[in-house]
Amino acid sequence: MTKTRRTFPEPLKREAVEQVLAGTPLRHVAQAFDITESLLGKWKRQFQDAGPAAFPGRGKQSGEAAELKRLRDELARVTMERDVLKNHPWGHPAPSRRAETPHHYLH
């Protein structure tokens, strides 16, 4: 039997962590939210480490992740531009017709 992974919205995580930080025992909060104590402990550490940036979730990225995505996108764009310019005949002299013509026809 396959277990499906549950996802939790950011407001639920914040509420659970705030209750623990307000003094409610972690065990009681975990039971009230039907989550494991270890998961709630993980959320608490994330909140304490990242503050308002904790729990970025889908679509919201941390500053570093957003910067990394922006840099990768820019690299892809610049690489494509370079390849287009490199493979385009602009700036290359046209091949000489004389060099392609057999030598005995030129005299």
Coordinates of N, CA and C in Angstrom, one line a residue:
M1 N 0.8 -1.2 0.0 CA 0.0 0.0 0.0 C 0.9 1.2 0.0
T2 N 0.6 2.2 -0.9 CA 1.4 3.4 -1.1 C 0.9 4.5 -0.2
K3 N 1.7 5.1 0.5 CA 1.3 6.2 1.4 C 1.5 7.5 0.6
T4 N 0.4 8.3 0.6 CA 0.5 9.6 -0.1 C 1.1 10.6 0.9
R5 N 1.9 11.5 0.3 CA 2.6 12.5 1.1 C 1.6 13.7 1.3
R6 N 1.5 14.0 2.5 CA 0.6 15.2 2.8 C 1.3 16.5 2.7
T7 N 0.6 17.5 2.3 CA 1.2 18.8 2.2 C 0.4 19.7 3.1
F8 N 1.1 20.7 3.7 CA 0.5 21.6 4.7 C 0.6 23.0 4.2
P9 N -0.4 23.8 4.2 CA -0.3 25.2 3.8 C 0.5 26.0 4.8
E10 N 1.1 27.1 4.3 CA 1.9 27.9 5.1 C 1.2 28.5 6.4
P11 N 0.0 28.9 6.3 CA -0.7 29.4 7.5 C -0.8 28.4 8.6
L12 N -1.1 27.1 8.2 CA -1.2 26.1 9.2 C 0.2 25.9 9.9
K13 N 1.3 25.9 9.1 CA 2.6 25.7 9.7 C 2.9 26.8 10.7
R14 N 2.6 28.1 10.3 CA 2.9 29.2 11.1 C 2.1 29.2 12.4
E15 N 0.8 28.8 12.3 CA -0.1 28.7 13.5 C 0.5 27.7 14.5
A16 N 0.9 26.5 14.0 CA 1.4 25.5 14.8 C 2.6 25.9 15.5
V17 N 3.6 26.5 14.8 CA 4.8 27.0 15.4 C 4.6 28.1 16.4
E18 N 3.7 29.0 16.1 CA 3.4 30.1 17.0 C 2.8 29.6 18.3
Q19 N 2.0 28.5 18.2 CA 1.5 28.0 19.5 C 2.6 27.4 20.3
V20 N 3.6 26.7 19.7 CA 4.7 26.1 20.4 C 5.6 27.2 21.0
L21 N 5.8 28.3 20.2 CA 6.6 29.4 20.7 C 5.9 30.2 21.8
A22 N 4.6 30.1 21.9 CA 3.8 30.8 22.9 C 3.8 30.0 24.2
G23 N 4.3 28.7 24.2 CA 4.4 28.0 25.4 C 3.6 26.7 25.4
T24 N 2.8 26.4 24.4 CA 2.0 25.2 24.4 C 3.0 24.0 24.1
P25 N 2.9 22.9 24.9 CA 3.8 21.8 24.7 C 3.7 21.3 23.2
L26 N 4.9 21.0 22.7 CA 5.0 20.6 21.3 C 4.1 19.3 21.1
R27 N 4.1 18.4 22.0 CA 3.3 17.2 21.9 C 1.8 17.5 21.7
H28 N 1.3 18.5 22.5 CA -0.1 18.9 22.4 C -0.4 19.5 21.1
V29 N 0.5 20.4 20.6 CA 0.2 21.1 19.3 C 0.3 20.0 18.2
A30 N 1.2 19.1 18.3 CA 1.3 18.1 17.2 C 0.1 17.2 17.2
Q31 N -0.5 16.9 18.3 CA -1.7 16.1 18.4 C -2.9 16.9 17.8
A32 N -3.0 18.1 18.2 CA -4.1 19.0 17.8 C -4.1 19.1 16.2
F33 N -2.9 19.2 15.6 CA -2.8 19.4 14.2 C -2.7 18.1 13.4
D34 N -2.7 17.0 14.2 CA -2.5 15.6 13.6 C -1.3 15.5 12.7
I35 N -0.2 15.9 13.3 CA 1.1 15.8 12.7 C 2.1 15.2 13.7
T36 N 3.3 14.7 13.2 CA 4.2 14.1 14.1 C 5.0 15.2 14.9
E37 N 5.5 14.9 16.0 CA 6.3 15.8 16.8 C 7.6 16.2 16.1
S38 N 8.1 15.2 15.4 CA 9.4 15.5 14.7 C 9.1 16.5 13.5
L39 N 8.0 16.4 12.8 CA 7.7 17.4 11.8 C 7.5 18.8 12.4
L40 N 6.8 18.8 13.5 CA 6.5 20.1 14.1 C 7.9 20.7 14.6
G41 N 8.7 19.9 15.1 CA 10.1 20.4 15.5 C 10.9 20.9 14.3
K42 N 10.7 20.2 13.2 CA 11.4 20.7 12.0 C 10.9 22.1 11.6
W43 N 9.5 22.2 11.6 CA 8.9 23.5 11.2 C 9.4 24.6 12.2
K44 N 9.5 24.3 13.5 CA 10.0 25.3 14.5 C 11.4 25.7 14.2
R45 N 12.3 24.8 13.8 CA 13.6 25.1 13.5 C 13.7 26.0 12.2
Q46 N 12.9 25.6 11.2 CA 12.9 26.4 10.0 C 12.4 27.8 10.3
F47 N 11.4 28.0 11.1 CA 10.9 29.3 11.4 C 11.9 30.1 12.2
Q48 N 12.6 29.5 13.1 CA 13.6 30.2 13.9 C 14.8 30.6 13.1
D49 N 15.2 29.7 12.1 CA 16.3 30.0 11.3 C 16.0 31.1 10.2
A50 N 14.8 31.0 9.6 CA 14.5 31.8 8.4 C 13.5 32.9 8.7
G51 N 12.9 32.9 9.8 CA 11.9 34.0 10.2 C 10.8 34.1 9.2
P52 N 10.5 35.3 8.7 CA 9.4 35.5 7.8 C 9.6 34.7 6.4
A53 N 10.8 34.4 6.1 CA 11.1 33.7 4.8 C 10.9 32.2 5.0
A54 N 10.5 31.7 6.1 CA 10.3 30.3 6.3 C 9.1 29.8 5.5
F55 N 9.1 28.5 5.2 CA 8.0 27.9 4.5 C 7.7 28.6 3.1
P56 N 8.7 28.6 2.2 CA 8.5 29.3 1.0 C 7.4 28.6 0.1
G57 N 7.3 27.3 0.2 CA 6.2 26.6 -0.5 C 6.3 26.7 -2.0
R58 N 5.3 26.2 -2.7 CA 5.3 26.2 -4.2 C 5.1 27.6 -4.7
G59 N 5.9 28.0 -5.6 CA 5.7 29.3 -6.2 C 6.5 30.4 -5.5
K60 N 6.8 30.2 -4.3 CA 7.5 31.3 -3.5 C 8.9 30.7 -3.2
Q61 N 9.9 31.4 -3.7 CA 11.3 30.9 -3.5 C 12.0 31.8 -2.6
S62 N 13.0 31.1 -1.9 CA 13.9 31.9 -1.1 C 14.7 32.8 -2.0
G63 N 15.3 33.8 -1.4 CA 16.1 34.8 -2.2 C 17.2 34.1 -3.0
E64 N 17.9 33.2 -2.4 CA 18.9 32.5 -3.1 C 18.4 31.6 -4.3
A65 N 17.3 30.9 -4.0 CA 16.7 30.1 -5.1 C 16.2 30.9 -6.2
A66 N 15.6 32.1 -5.9 CA 15.1 33.0 -7.0 C 16.3 33.5 -7.8
E67 N 17.3 33.9 -7.1 CA 18.5 34.4 -7.8 C 19.1 33.4 -8.7
L68 N 19.2 32.1 -8.2 CA 19.8 31.0 -9.0 C 18.9 30.8 -10.2
K69 N 17.6 30.8 -10.1 CA 16.7 30.6 -11.3 C 17.0 31.8 -12.2
R70 N 17.0 33.0 -11.7 CA 17.2 34.2 -12.6 C 18.6 34.0 -13.4
L71 N 19.6 33.6 -12.7 CA 20.9 33.5 -13.3 C 20.9 32.4 -14.4
R72 N 20.3 31.3 -14.1 CA 20.2 30.2 -15.0 C 19.4 30.6 -16.3
D73 N 18.3 31.3 -16.1 CA 17.5 31.8 -17.2 C 18.4 32.8 -18.1
E74 N 19.1 33.6 -17.4 CA 19.9 34.6 -18.1 C 21.0 33.9 -18.9
L75 N 21.7 32.9 -18.3 CA 22.7 32.1 -18.9 C 22.1 31.4 -20.2
A76 N 21.0 30.8 -20.1 CA 20.3 30.2 -21.2 C 20.1 31.2 -22.4
R77 N 19.6 32.4 -22.0 CA 19.3 33.4 -23.0 C 20.6 33.8 -23.7
V78 N 21.7 34.1 -22.9 CA 22.9 34.6 -23.5 C 23.6 33.5 -24.3
T79 N 23.5 32.3 -23.9 CA 24.1 31.2 -24.6 C 23.4 31.1 -26.0
M80 N 22.0 31.2 -26.0 CA 21.3 31.1 -27.2 C 21.7 32.3 -28.2
E81 N 21.8 33.5 -27.6 CA 22.2 34.6 -28.4 C 23.6 34.4 -29.0
R82 N 24.5 33.9 -28.2 CA 25.9 33.7 -28.7 C 25.8 32.6 -29.8
D83 N 25.1 31.6 -29.7 CA 25.0 30.5 -30.7 C 24.4 31.1 -32.0
V84 N 23.4 31.9 -31.9 CA 22.8 32.5 -33.1 C 23.8 33.3 -33.8
L85 N 24.5 34.2 -33.1 CA 25.5 35.1 -33.7 C 26.7 34.3 -34.2
K86 N 27.1 33.3 -33.5 CA 28.2 32.5 -33.9 C 28.0 31.7 -35.3
N87 N 26.7 31.3 -35.4 CA 26.4 30.5 -36.6 C 25.8 31.3 -37.7
H88 N 25.7 32.6 -37.6 CA 25.2 33.4 -38.6 C 26.3 34.0 -39.5
P89 N 26.1 34.1 -40.8 CA 27.2 34.5 -41.6 C 27.6 36.0 -41.5
W90 N 27.0 36.8 -40.7 CA 27.4 38.2 -40.5 C 28.8 38.3 -40.2
G91 N 29.5 39.2 -40.8 CA 30.9 39.5 -40.4 C 31.9 38.5 -41.0
H92 N 31.4 37.5 -41.6 CA 32.3 36.5 -42.3 C 32.4 36.9 -43.8
P93 N 33.6 37.0 -44.3 CA 33.7 37.4 -45.7 C 33.1 36.2 -46.6
A94 N 32.5 36.6 -47.7 CA 32.0 35.6 -48.6 C 33.1 34.9 -49.2
P95 N 32.9 33.6 -49.4 CA 34.0 32.8 -50.0 C 34.3 33.3 -51.4
S96 N 35.6 33.3 -51.7 CA 36.0 33.8 -53.0 C 35.6 32.8 -54.1
R97 N 35.0 33.4 -55.2 CA 34.6 32.5 -56.3 C 35.8 32.0 -57.0
R98 N 36.9 32.8 -57.0 CA 38.1 32.5 -57.7 C 38.7 31.2 -57.1
A99 N 38.6 31.0 -55.8 CA 39.2 29.9 -55.1 C 38.4 28.6 -55.5
E100 N 37.1 28.8 -55.8 CA 36.3 27.6 -56.1 C 36.4 27.2 -57.6
T101 N 36.8 28.1 -58.4 CA 36.9 27.9 -59.9 C 38.2 27.1 -60.2
P102 N 38.0 26.0 -61.0 CA 39.2 25.3 -61.4 C 40.3 26.2 -62.0
H103 N 41.5 26.0 -61.7 CA 42.5 26.9 -62.1 C 42.7 27.1 -63.6
H104 N 42.5 26.0 -64.4 CA 42.7 26.0 -65.8 C 41.6 26.8 -66.6
Y105 N 40.5 27.1 -65.9 CA 39.5 28.0 -66.6 C 39.8 29.5 -66.4
L106 N 40.6 29.9 -65.6 CA 40.9 31.3 -65.3 C 41.8 31.9 -66.3
H107 N 42.6 31.2 -67.1 CA 43.5 31.8 -68.0 C 43.1 31.7 -69.4

